[in-house]
mmCIF file of C-alpha atoms in Angstrom:
data_model
loop_
_atom_site.group_PDB
_atom_site.id
_atom_site.type_symbol
_atom_site.label_atom_id
_atom_site.label_comp_id
_atom_site.label_asym_id
_atom_site.label_seq_id
_atom_site.Cartn_x
_atom_site.Cartn_y
_atom_site.Cartn_z
ATOM 1 C CA LEU A 220 -15.003 1.765 -45.184
ATOM 2 C CA PRO A 221 -16.481 1.573 -48.382
ATOM 3 C CA THR A 222 -15.419 -1.018 -51.348
ATOM 4 C CA THR A 223 -13.362 0.280 -54.176
ATOM 5 C CA ILE A 224 -11.957 -1.045 -57.181
ATOM 6 C CA LEU A 225 -8.782 -0.297 -58.024
ATOM 7 C CA ASP A 226 -6.363 -0.999 -60.674
ATOM 8 C CA CYS A 227 -2.887 -2.240 -59.117
ATOM 9 C CA ALA A 228 -1.420 -2.939 -62.187
ATOM 10 C CA ASP A 229 -1.570 1.201 -62.374
ATOM 11 C CA PRO A 230 0.386 3.312 -59.763
ATOM 12 C CA ASP A 231 -0.598 6.265 -60.942
ATOM 13 C CA SER A 232 -4.106 4.913 -60.733
ATOM 14 C CA VAL A 233 -3.278 3.485 -57.329
ATOM 15 C CA ALA A 234 -2.468 6.876 -56.229
ATOM 16 C CA GLU A 235 -5.520 8.753 -57.660
ATOM 17 C CA THR A 236 -7.990 6.075 -56.038
ATOM 18 C CA PHE A 237 -6.944 6.836 -52.837
ATOM 19 C CA LYS A 238 -6.870 10.775 -53.169
ATOM 20 C CA ALA A 239 -10.587 10.191 -55.042
ATOM 21 C CA ALA A 240 -11.977 8.088 -52.589
ATOM 22 C CA ASN A 241 -12.957 10.993 -49.811
ATOM 23 C CA VAL A 242 -13.609 8.354 -47.202
ATOM 24 C CA ASP A 243 -12.658 8.722 -43.489
ATOM 25 C CA ALA A 244 -9.464 6.086 -43.598
ATOM 26 C CA SER A 245 -8.192 7.238 -39.758
ATOM 27 C CA GLY A 246 -8.788 4.454 -37.989
ATOM 28 C CA ILE A 247 -7.244 2.445 -40.311
ATOM 29 C CA ALA A 248 -4.915 0.084 -38.272
ATOM 30 C CA GLY A 249 -4.155 -2.902 -40.788
ATOM 31 C CA PHE A 250 -3.180 -3.098 -44.709
ATOM 32 C CA ALA A 251 -2.043 -6.220 -46.817
ATOM 33 C CA TYR A 252 -0.892 -5.811 -50.002
ATOM 34 C CA CYS A 253 -2.141 -9.103 -51.885
ATOM 35 C CA ALA A 254 -1.528 -8.766 -55.442
ATOM 36 C CA GLY A 255 0.836 -10.644 -57.744
ATOM 37 C CA SER A 256 1.824 -12.145 -61.157
ATOM 38 C CA ILE A 257 3.600 -15.203 -62.155
ATOM 39 C CA VAL A 258 5.810 -14.827 -65.533
ATOM 40 C CA LEU A 259 7.430 -18.150 -65.641
ATOM 41 C CA LYS A 260 10.353 -18.129 -68.562
ATOM 42 C CA PRO A 261 13.756 -18.090 -69.247
ATOM 43 C CA VAL A 262 15.334 -14.727 -69.029
ATOM 44 C CA LYS A 263 16.568 -14.530 -72.809
ATOM 45 C CA ARG A 264 12.851 -14.437 -73.632
ATOM 46 C CA CYS A 265 11.247 -12.107 -71.003
ATOM 47 C CA THR A 266 11.001 -8.064 -71.934
ATOM 48 C CA LEU A 267 11.981 -4.867 -70.576
ATOM 49 C CA ALA A 268 7.612 -4.118 -70.249
ATOM 50 C CA GLU A 269 7.448 -7.672 -68.726
ATOM 51 C CA PHE A 270 9.798 -6.583 -65.624
ATOM 52 C CA ARG A 271 7.951 -3.253 -65.823
ATOM 53 C CA ALA A 272 4.670 -4.410 -66.037
ATOM 54 C CA ALA A 273 5.799 -6.900 -62.782
ATOM 55 C CA SER A 274 7.374 -3.854 -60.774
ATOM 56 C CA ASP A 275 4.789 -1.758 -61.822
ATOM 57 C CA LEU A 276 2.108 -4.658 -60.012
ATOM 58 C CA ASN A 277 3.701 -6.023 -57.074
ATOM 59 C CA VAL A 278 6.235 -2.764 -55.859
ATOM 60 C CA LEU A 279 5.024 0.764 -57.237
ATOM 61 C CA SER A 280 1.142 0.219 -56.571
ATOM 62 C CA ALA A 281 2.318 -1.090 -53.115
ATOM 63 C CA VAL A 282 4.495 1.528 -52.174
ATOM 64 C CA GLU A 283 1.374 4.440 -53.627
ATOM 65 C CA ALA A 284 -0.955 2.469 -51.579
ATOM 66 C CA LEU A 285 1.100 2.807 -48.136
ATOM 67 C CA LYS A 286 1.776 6.266 -48.665
ATOM 68 C CA ALA A 287 -1.962 6.959 -48.653
ATOM 69 C CA LEU A 288 -2.675 4.616 -45.698
ATOM 70 C CA GLU A 289 0.995 6.211 -44.031
ATOM 71 C CA LYS A 290 -0.913 9.207 -41.433
ATOM 72 C CA PRO A 291 -3.621 6.296 -40.520
ATOM 73 C CA LEU A 292 -1.378 3.290 -40.116
ATOM 74 C CA LYS A 293 1.447 5.245 -38.174
ATOM 75 C CA LYS A 294 -1.399 7.164 -35.846
ATOM 76 C CA ASN A 295 -2.349 3.797 -34.731
ATOM 77 C CA SER A 296 0.637 1.814 -34.452
ATOM 78 C CA GLY A 297 -0.232 -0.399 -37.139
ATOM 79 C CA SER A 298 0.631 -3.076 -39.601
ATOM 80 C CA ALA A 299 1.428 -3.565 -43.102
ATOM 81 C CA VAL A 300 1.928 -6.941 -44.698
ATOM 82 C CA LEU A 301 3.235 -7.344 -48.438
ATOM 83 C CA PHE A 302 4.386 -10.455 -50.500
ATOM 84 C CA SER A 303 7.339 -12.078 -52.086
ATOM 85 C CA THR A 304 7.440 -15.547 -52.965
ATOM 86 C CA VAL A 305 9.711 -17.961 -51.965
ATOM 87 C CA ALA A 306 11.397 -17.942 -55.157
ATOM 88 C CA VAL A 307 13.220 -14.802 -54.397
ATOM 89 C CA GLN A 308 15.079 -16.907 -51.060
ATOM 90 C CA GLN A 309 15.331 -20.217 -53.171
ATOM 91 C CA GLY A 310 16.341 -19.195 -56.612
ATOM 92 C CA LEU A 311 14.450 -21.274 -59.069
ATOM 93 C CA ALA A 312 15.204 -21.210 -62.469
ATOM 94 C CA ASN A 313 12.566 -19.205 -65.103
ATOM 95 C CA HIS A 314 11.594 -17.176 -62.305
ATOM 96 C CA ALA A 315 13.157 -14.219 -63.093
ATOM 97 C CA ILE A 316 10.520 -11.760 -63.645
ATOM 98 C CA VAL A 317 8.952 -12.644 -60.276
ATOM 99 C CA SER A 318 12.021 -12.854 -58.530
ATOM 100 C CA ALA A 319 13.440 -9.543 -59.153
ATOM 101 C CA ALA A 320 9.579 -7.629 -58.295
ATOM 102 C CA LYS A 321 8.948 -9.933 -55.199
ATOM 103 C CA GLY A 322 12.875 -9.861 -54.382
ATOM 104 C CA ALA A 323 12.341 -5.290 -54.400
ATOM 105 C CA ILE A 324 9.633 -6.165 -52.324
ATOM 106 C CA GLU A 325 11.904 -8.068 -49.565
ATOM 107 C CA GLY A 326 14.097 -4.926 -49.479
ATOM 108 C CA LEU A 327 10.920 -2.346 -49.393
ATOM 109 C CA THR A 328 9.784 -4.566 -46.633
ATOM 110 C CA ARG A 329 12.879 -3.992 -44.617
ATOM 111 C CA ALA A 330 13.452 -0.358 -45.638
ATOM 112 C CA LEU A 331 9.868 0.514 -44.559
ATOM 113 C CA ALA A 332 9.920 -1.247 -41.342
ATOM 114 C CA ALA A 333 12.861 1.059 -40.235
ATOM 115 C CA GLU A 334 11.582 3.878 -41.788
ATOM 116 C CA TYR A 335 8.609 3.283 -39.771
ATOM 117 C CA ALA A 336 9.794 1.710 -36.486
ATOM 118 C CA ALA A 337 9.683 4.790 -34.334
ATOM 119 C CA SER A 338 5.706 5.400 -34.884
ATOM 120 C CA GLY A 339 4.879 1.959 -34.245
ATOM 121 C CA LEU A 340 4.086 0.845 -37.939
ATOM 122 C CA ARG A 341 5.869 -2.352 -38.475
ATOM 123 C CA VAL A 342 6.081 -3.701 -41.876
ATOM 124 C CA ASN A 343 6.696 -7.236 -42.635
ATOM 125 C CA CYS A 344 6.195 -9.892 -45.785
ATOM 126 C CA VAL A 345 5.230 -12.927 -45.957
ATOM 127 C CA ALA A 346 6.618 -15.295 -48.727
ATOM 128 C CA PRO A 347 4.266 -18.207 -50.050
ATOM 129 C CA SER A 348 5.860 -21.102 -52.653
ATOM 130 C CA ILE A 349 3.408 -22.070 -54.918
ATOM 131 C CA SER A 350 -0.154 -22.124 -53.682
ATOM 132 C CA GLU A 351 -3.777 -22.980 -54.634
ATOM 133 C CA SER A 352 -5.219 -19.808 -56.285
ATOM 134 C CA ALA A 353 -6.319 -18.772 -59.681
ATOM 135 C CA MET A 354 -3.306 -17.272 -60.580
ATOM 136 C CA ALA A 355 -1.439 -20.813 -60.157
ATOM 137 C CA GLU A 356 -4.608 -23.179 -61.654
ATOM 138 C CA PRO A 357 -2.469 -23.336 -65.434
ATOM 139 C CA MET A 358 0.292 -25.282 -63.010
ATOM 140 C CA LEU A 359 -1.817 -27.056 -60.346
ATOM 141 C CA GLY A 360 -5.140 -27.474 -62.900
ATOM 142 C CA LYS A 361 -2.682 -30.261 -64.693
ATOM 143 C CA GLU A 362 -2.417 -33.090 -62.663
ATOM 144 C CA ALA A 363 0.798 -34.493 -63.302
ATOM 145 C CA MET A 364 2.469 -31.002 -62.681
ATOM 146 C CA ALA A 365 0.565 -30.156 -59.525
ATOM 147 C CA ALA A 366 1.623 -33.874 -58.064
ATOM 148 C CA ALA A 367 4.991 -32.679 -58.801
ATOM 149 C CA LEU A 368 5.209 -29.179 -57.388
ATOM 150 C CA ALA A 369 3.747 -31.055 -54.343
ATOM 151 C CA LYS A 370 6.495 -33.959 -54.054
ATOM 152 C CA ALA A 371 8.769 -30.526 -54.135
ATOM 153 C CA HIS A 372 7.737 -29.499 -50.541
ATOM 154 C CA PRO A 373 9.200 -31.198 -47.629
ATOM 155 C CA LEU A 374 5.524 -31.103 -46.515
ATOM 156 C CA GLY A 375 4.301 -32.817 -49.357
ATOM 157 C CA ARG A 376 1.878 -30.144 -50.571
ATOM 158 C CA VAL A 377 1.186 -27.287 -52.010
ATOM 159 C CA GLY A 378 -0.220 -24.342 -50.131
ATOM 160 C CA ALA A 379 -3.308 -23.397 -49.486
ATOM 161 C CA PRO A 380 -5.142 -19.869 -49.090
ATOM 162 C CA ASP A 381 -5.734 -20.171 -45.381
ATOM 163 C CA ASP A 382 -2.276 -21.418 -44.871
ATOM 164 C CA LEU A 383 -1.132 -17.452 -46.347
ATOM 165 C CA ALA A 384 -3.899 -15.523 -44.660
ATOM 166 C CA ALA A 385 -3.131 -17.327 -41.232
ATOM 167 C CA CYS A 386 0.316 -15.720 -41.307
ATOM 168 C CA ALA A 387 -1.316 -12.686 -42.657
ATOM 169 C CA ALA A 388 -3.566 -12.201 -40.047
ATOM 170 C CA TYR A 389 -0.880 -12.858 -37.212
ATOM 171 C CA LEU A 390 1.109 -10.088 -38.714
ATOM 172 C CA LEU A 391 -1.862 -7.887 -38.823
ATOM 173 C CA SER A 392 -2.496 -8.699 -35.241
ATOM 174 C CA ALA A 393 -1.449 -7.889 -31.728
ATOM 175 C CA ASP A 394 -0.006 -10.742 -30.981
ATOM 176 C CA SER A 395 2.686 -9.513 -33.552
ATOM 177 C CA SER A 396 3.879 -6.324 -31.624
ATOM 178 C CA TRP A 397 6.927 -7.000 -31.313
ATOM 179 C CA VAL A 398 7.294 -8.200 -34.984
ATOM 180 C CA THR A 399 9.018 -5.725 -37.751
ATOM 181 C CA GLY A 400 10.913 -6.194 -41.037
ATOM 182 C CA GLN A 401 10.362 -9.758 -41.463
ATOM 183 C CA VAL A 402 10.078 -11.842 -44.569
ATOM 184 C CA ILE A 403 7.970 -15.129 -43.225
ATOM 185 C CA GLY A 404 8.435 -18.282 -45.500
ATOM 186 C CA VAL A 405 4.637 -20.072 -46.001
ATOM 187 C CA ASP A 406 6.301 -22.713 -48.221
ATOM 188 C CA GLY A 407 6.113 -25.963 -47.095
ATOM 189 C CA GLY A 408 9.434 -26.248 -45.831
ATOM 190 C CA ARG A 409 10.652 -25.347 -49.663
ATOM 191 C CA ALA A 410 13.532 -22.572 -49.068
ATOM 192 C CA ALA A 411 14.533 -24.261 -45.362
ATOM 193 C CA VAL A 412 14.610 -27.632 -45.971
ATOM 194 C CA ALA A 413 14.054 -28.339 -49.173
#
């Protein structure tokens, strides 16, 4: 398939981009929606616009992409993988915006898993803790903060992109053909044993 750049912060743009792409998507059997955002601050300083923007990026654009790919994913008994955050299950201060958006992703994962199960389309979710990325660089780029964040994880480090990619690859593969509706923590043990 050709590469197409779209603005995941605008759900209408996502829908229009898929409609205008004019490509044969009939062979698509896997889809991963890896968009995310981090806005960390006390809820009293959060604006409704920030909550709406997080919802547009994290939830509504994922919905539009899945709607556009539903037919081939169902036809091919495929798999869809969404991304959440450890903050939904653990509850972390100053994470209201991202937790609200990613909590919706976890609910969407389970609802779509139920909706699509009869067709063979599986829907699962990866829930990482902080991992090395451009998005996390403002925090991980500060040595003292990076060390403190690593120490907050039982395994003593922050995540690496390959940690998340390996879980997503498993969920997209035939090896996970009996797995659907799951939210899998890839968080260095933070949610379960921290």
